[in-house]
Tab-separated table of C-alpha atoms in Angstrom:
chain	number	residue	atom	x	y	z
A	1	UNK	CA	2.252	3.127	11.830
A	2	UNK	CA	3.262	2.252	8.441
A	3	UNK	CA	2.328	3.154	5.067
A	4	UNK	CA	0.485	-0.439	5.019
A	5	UNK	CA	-2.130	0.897	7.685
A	6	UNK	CA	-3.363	4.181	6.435
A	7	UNK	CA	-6.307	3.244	3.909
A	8	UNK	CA	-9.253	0.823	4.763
A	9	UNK	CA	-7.831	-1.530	2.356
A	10	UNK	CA	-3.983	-1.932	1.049
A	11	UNK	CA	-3.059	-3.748	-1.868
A	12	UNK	CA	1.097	-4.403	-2.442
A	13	UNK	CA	3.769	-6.506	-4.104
A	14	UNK	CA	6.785	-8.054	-1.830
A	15	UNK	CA	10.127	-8.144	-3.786
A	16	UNK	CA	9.667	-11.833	-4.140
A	17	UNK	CA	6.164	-11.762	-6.359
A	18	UNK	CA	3.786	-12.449	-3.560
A	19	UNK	CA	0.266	-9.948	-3.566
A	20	UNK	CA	-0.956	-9.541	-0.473
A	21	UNK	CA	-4.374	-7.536	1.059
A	22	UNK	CA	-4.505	-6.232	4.286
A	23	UNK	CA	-7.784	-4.585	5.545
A	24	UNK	CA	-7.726	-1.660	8.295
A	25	UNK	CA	-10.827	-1.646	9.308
A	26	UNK	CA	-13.900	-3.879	9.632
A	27	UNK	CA	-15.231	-4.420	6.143
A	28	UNK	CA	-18.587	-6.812	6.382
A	29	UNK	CA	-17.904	-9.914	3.894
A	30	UNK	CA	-14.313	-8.772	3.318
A	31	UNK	CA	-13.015	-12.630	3.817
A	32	UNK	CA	-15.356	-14.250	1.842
A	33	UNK	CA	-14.811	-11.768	-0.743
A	34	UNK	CA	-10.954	-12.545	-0.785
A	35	UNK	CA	-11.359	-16.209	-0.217
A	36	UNK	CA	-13.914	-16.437	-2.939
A	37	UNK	CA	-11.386	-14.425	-5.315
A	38	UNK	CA	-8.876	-17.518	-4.605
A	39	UNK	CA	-6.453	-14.610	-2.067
A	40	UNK	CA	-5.579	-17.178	1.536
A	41	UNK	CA	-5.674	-16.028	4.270
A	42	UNK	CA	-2.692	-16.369	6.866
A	43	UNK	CA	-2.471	-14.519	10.844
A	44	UNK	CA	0.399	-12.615	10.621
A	45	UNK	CA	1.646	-10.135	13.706
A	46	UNK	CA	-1.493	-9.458	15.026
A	47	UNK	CA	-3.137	-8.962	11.542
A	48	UNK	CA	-4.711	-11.459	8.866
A	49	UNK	CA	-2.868	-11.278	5.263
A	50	UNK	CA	-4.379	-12.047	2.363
A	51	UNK	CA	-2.009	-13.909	0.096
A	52	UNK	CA	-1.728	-14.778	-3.521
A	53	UNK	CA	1.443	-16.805	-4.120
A	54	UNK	CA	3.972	-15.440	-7.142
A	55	UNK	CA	2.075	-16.608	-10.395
A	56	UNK	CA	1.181	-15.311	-13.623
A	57	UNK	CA	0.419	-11.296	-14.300
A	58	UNK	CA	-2.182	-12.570	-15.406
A	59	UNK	CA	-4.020	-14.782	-12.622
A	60	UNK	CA	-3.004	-12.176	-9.821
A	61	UNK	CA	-4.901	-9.363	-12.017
A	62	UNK	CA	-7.648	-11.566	-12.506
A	63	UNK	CA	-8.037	-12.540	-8.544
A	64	UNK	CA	-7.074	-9.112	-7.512
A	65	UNK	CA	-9.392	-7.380	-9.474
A	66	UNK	CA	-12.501	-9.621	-8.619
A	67	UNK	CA	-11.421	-8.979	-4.662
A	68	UNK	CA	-10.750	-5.526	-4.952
A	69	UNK	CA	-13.854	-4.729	-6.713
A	70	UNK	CA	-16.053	-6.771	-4.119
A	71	UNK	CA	-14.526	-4.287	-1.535
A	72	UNK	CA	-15.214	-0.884	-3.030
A	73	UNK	CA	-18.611	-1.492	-2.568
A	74	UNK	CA	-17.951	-1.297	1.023
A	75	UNK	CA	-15.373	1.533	1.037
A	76	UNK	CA	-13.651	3.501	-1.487
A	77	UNK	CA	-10.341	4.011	0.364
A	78	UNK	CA	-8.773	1.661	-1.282
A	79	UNK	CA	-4.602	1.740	-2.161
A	80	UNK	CA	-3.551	-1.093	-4.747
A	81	UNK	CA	0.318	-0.330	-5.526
A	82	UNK	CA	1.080	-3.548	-6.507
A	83	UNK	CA	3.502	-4.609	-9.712
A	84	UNK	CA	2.279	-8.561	-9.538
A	85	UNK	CA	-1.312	-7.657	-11.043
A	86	UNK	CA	0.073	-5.216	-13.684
A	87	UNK	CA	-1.005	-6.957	-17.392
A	88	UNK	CA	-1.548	-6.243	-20.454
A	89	UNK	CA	-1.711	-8.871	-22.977
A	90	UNK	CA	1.272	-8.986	-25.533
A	91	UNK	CA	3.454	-6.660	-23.030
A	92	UNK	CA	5.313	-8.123	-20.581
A	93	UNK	CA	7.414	-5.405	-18.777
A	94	UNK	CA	11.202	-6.162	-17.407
A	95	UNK	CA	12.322	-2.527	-17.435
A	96	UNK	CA	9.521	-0.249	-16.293
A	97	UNK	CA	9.520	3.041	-17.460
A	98	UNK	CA	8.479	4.512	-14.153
A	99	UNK	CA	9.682	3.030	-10.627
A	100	UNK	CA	8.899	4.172	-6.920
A	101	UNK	CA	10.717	2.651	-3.969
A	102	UNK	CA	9.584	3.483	-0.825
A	103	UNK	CA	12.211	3.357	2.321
A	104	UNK	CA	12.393	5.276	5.278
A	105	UNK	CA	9.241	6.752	5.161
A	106	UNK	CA	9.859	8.801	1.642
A	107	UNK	CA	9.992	7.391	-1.702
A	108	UNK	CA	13.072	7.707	-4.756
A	109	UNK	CA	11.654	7.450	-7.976
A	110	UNK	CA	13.306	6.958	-10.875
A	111	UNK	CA	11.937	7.429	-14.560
A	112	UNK	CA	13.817	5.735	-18.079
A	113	UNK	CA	11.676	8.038	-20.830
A	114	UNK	CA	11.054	11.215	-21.730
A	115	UNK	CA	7.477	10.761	-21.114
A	116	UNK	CA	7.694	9.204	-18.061
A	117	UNK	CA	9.359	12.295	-16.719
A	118	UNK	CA	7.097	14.624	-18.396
A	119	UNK	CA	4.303	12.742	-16.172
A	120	UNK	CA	6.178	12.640	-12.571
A	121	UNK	CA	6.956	16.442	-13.289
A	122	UNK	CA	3.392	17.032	-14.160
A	123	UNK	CA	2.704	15.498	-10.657
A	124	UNK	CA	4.875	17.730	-8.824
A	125	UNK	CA	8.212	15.265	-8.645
A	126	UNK	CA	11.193	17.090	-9.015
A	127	UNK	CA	14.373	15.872	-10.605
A	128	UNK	CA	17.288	14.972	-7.460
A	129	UNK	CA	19.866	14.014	-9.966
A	130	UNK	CA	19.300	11.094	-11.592
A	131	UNK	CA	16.045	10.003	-9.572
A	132	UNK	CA	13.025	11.940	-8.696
A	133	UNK	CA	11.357	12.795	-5.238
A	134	UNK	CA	8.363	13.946	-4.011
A	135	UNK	CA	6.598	16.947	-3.642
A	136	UNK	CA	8.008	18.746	-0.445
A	137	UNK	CA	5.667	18.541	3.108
A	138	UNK	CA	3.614	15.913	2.353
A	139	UNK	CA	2.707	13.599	5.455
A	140	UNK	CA	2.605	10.092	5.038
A	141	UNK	CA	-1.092	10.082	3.581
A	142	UNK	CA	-0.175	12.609	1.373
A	143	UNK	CA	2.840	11.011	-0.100
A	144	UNK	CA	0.818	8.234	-0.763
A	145	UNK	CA	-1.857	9.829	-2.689
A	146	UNK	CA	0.940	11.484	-4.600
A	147	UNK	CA	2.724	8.121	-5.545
A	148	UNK	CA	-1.066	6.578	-6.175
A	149	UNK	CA	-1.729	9.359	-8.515
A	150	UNK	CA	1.019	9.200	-10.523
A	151	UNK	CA	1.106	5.364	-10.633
A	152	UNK	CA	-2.446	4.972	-11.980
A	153	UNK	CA	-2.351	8.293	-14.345
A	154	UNK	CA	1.229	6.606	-16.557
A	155	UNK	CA	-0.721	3.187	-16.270
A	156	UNK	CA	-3.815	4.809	-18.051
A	157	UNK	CA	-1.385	6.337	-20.184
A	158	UNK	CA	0.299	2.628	-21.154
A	159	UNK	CA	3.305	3.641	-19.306
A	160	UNK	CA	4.967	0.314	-17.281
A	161	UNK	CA	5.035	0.939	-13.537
A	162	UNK	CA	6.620	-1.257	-10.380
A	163	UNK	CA	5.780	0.154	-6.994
A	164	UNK	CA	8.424	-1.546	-5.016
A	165	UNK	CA	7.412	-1.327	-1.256
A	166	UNK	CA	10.525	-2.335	0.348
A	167	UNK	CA	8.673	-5.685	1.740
A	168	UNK	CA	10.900	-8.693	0.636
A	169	UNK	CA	8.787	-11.464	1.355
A	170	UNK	CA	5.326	-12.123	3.576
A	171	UNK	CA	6.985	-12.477	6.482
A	172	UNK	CA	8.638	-8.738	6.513
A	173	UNK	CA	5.504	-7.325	6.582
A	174	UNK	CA	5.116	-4.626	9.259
A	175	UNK	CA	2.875	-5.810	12.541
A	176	UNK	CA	-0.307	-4.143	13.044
A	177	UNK	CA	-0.319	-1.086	14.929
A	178	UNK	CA	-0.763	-0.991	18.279
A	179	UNK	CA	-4.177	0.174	19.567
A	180	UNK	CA	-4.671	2.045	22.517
A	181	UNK	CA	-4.907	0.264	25.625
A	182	UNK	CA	-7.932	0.800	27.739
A	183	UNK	CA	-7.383	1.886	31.202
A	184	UNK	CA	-7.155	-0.868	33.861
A	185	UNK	CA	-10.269	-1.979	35.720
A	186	UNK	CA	-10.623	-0.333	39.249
A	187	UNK	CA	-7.708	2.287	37.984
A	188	UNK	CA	-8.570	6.120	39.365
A	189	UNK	CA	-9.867	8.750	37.223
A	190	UNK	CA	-8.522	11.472	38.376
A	191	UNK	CA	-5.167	12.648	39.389
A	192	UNK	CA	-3.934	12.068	42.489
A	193	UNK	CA	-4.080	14.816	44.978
A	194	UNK	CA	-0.505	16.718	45.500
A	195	UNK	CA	1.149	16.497	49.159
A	196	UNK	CA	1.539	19.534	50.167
A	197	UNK	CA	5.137	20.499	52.031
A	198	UNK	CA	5.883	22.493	54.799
């Protein structure tokens, strides 16, 4: 399982400026809800992505936010760590002051102000030379919350933020997860008896 397929609804960046949605679990009217917000939809590894194409900040805000706030009225666990939607008007960012990069199941994050570090430190990252890492035992959905917390408290602070996933384009998205296979028609259900030995 990947960090993609732990919340009902995940909303990321790929390297190369595509947003994409991918929904967990059944979420009546999700489709038309992404459709309607202008997101296509494209079968992908045994999942459907939702996919806006690189644009403006401005246009992938705009669509994200009408999608994503169709969907919470269906579920509130709900993940958007995506850098393609982040706008504000007048400040473009090309340096962000805060930036997580997730690989190999941890994240390295690295922070260019003083207040940026003041707010990873008040979220329990600790300085690893010149980057920052996570708090210590935290599982996958843990680690996630952590990174989600700190993302959207420095954005609500006007800090800039990228959330780079490690995804470089669409098609590097992870497959869904496997689900477990039912047992086979006519199979027994319970264990064969042992042959005894003389």
């Amino acid at each position: 399982m990947s960090l993609l397929d732990i919340p009902d609804v995940f909303i990321g960046s790929t390297d190369d400026g595509h947003t994409f949605v991918i929904i967990n679990r059944r979420i009546h009217d999700a489709d038309r809800l992404l459709t309607e917000a202008g997101v296509l939809a494209r079968e992908h590894l045994g999942r459907t992505l939702y996919l806006l194409p690189p644009g403006t900040a401005q246009d992938a805000h705009d669509r994200a936010g009408v999608a994503m706030y169709g969907l919470l009225a269906h579920t509130h666990d709900l993940i958007a760590l995506c850098w393609t939607t982040r706008w504000s008007p007048g400040s473009p960012v090309a340096d962000p002051e805060i930036r997580f990069h997730f690989c190999d199941g941890t994240v390295a994050v690295t922070a260019r102000t003083a207040a940026a570090r003041s707010l990873l430190e008040r979220h329990g990252f600790t300085p690893n030379g010149s980057s920052y890492r996570p708090p210590d035992g935290l599982d996958e959905r843990r680690l996630l919350g952590a990174v989600t917390a700190a993302e959207t408290h420095a954005y609500t602070h006007g800090l800039s933020v990228r959330v780079d996933l490690g995804i470089p384009t669409p098609s590097d998205i992870p497959p869904a997860p496997r689900r477990p296979s039912a047992a086979a028609p006519g199979s027994p259900t319970t264990p064969a008896a042992r042959r005894r030995t003389r």
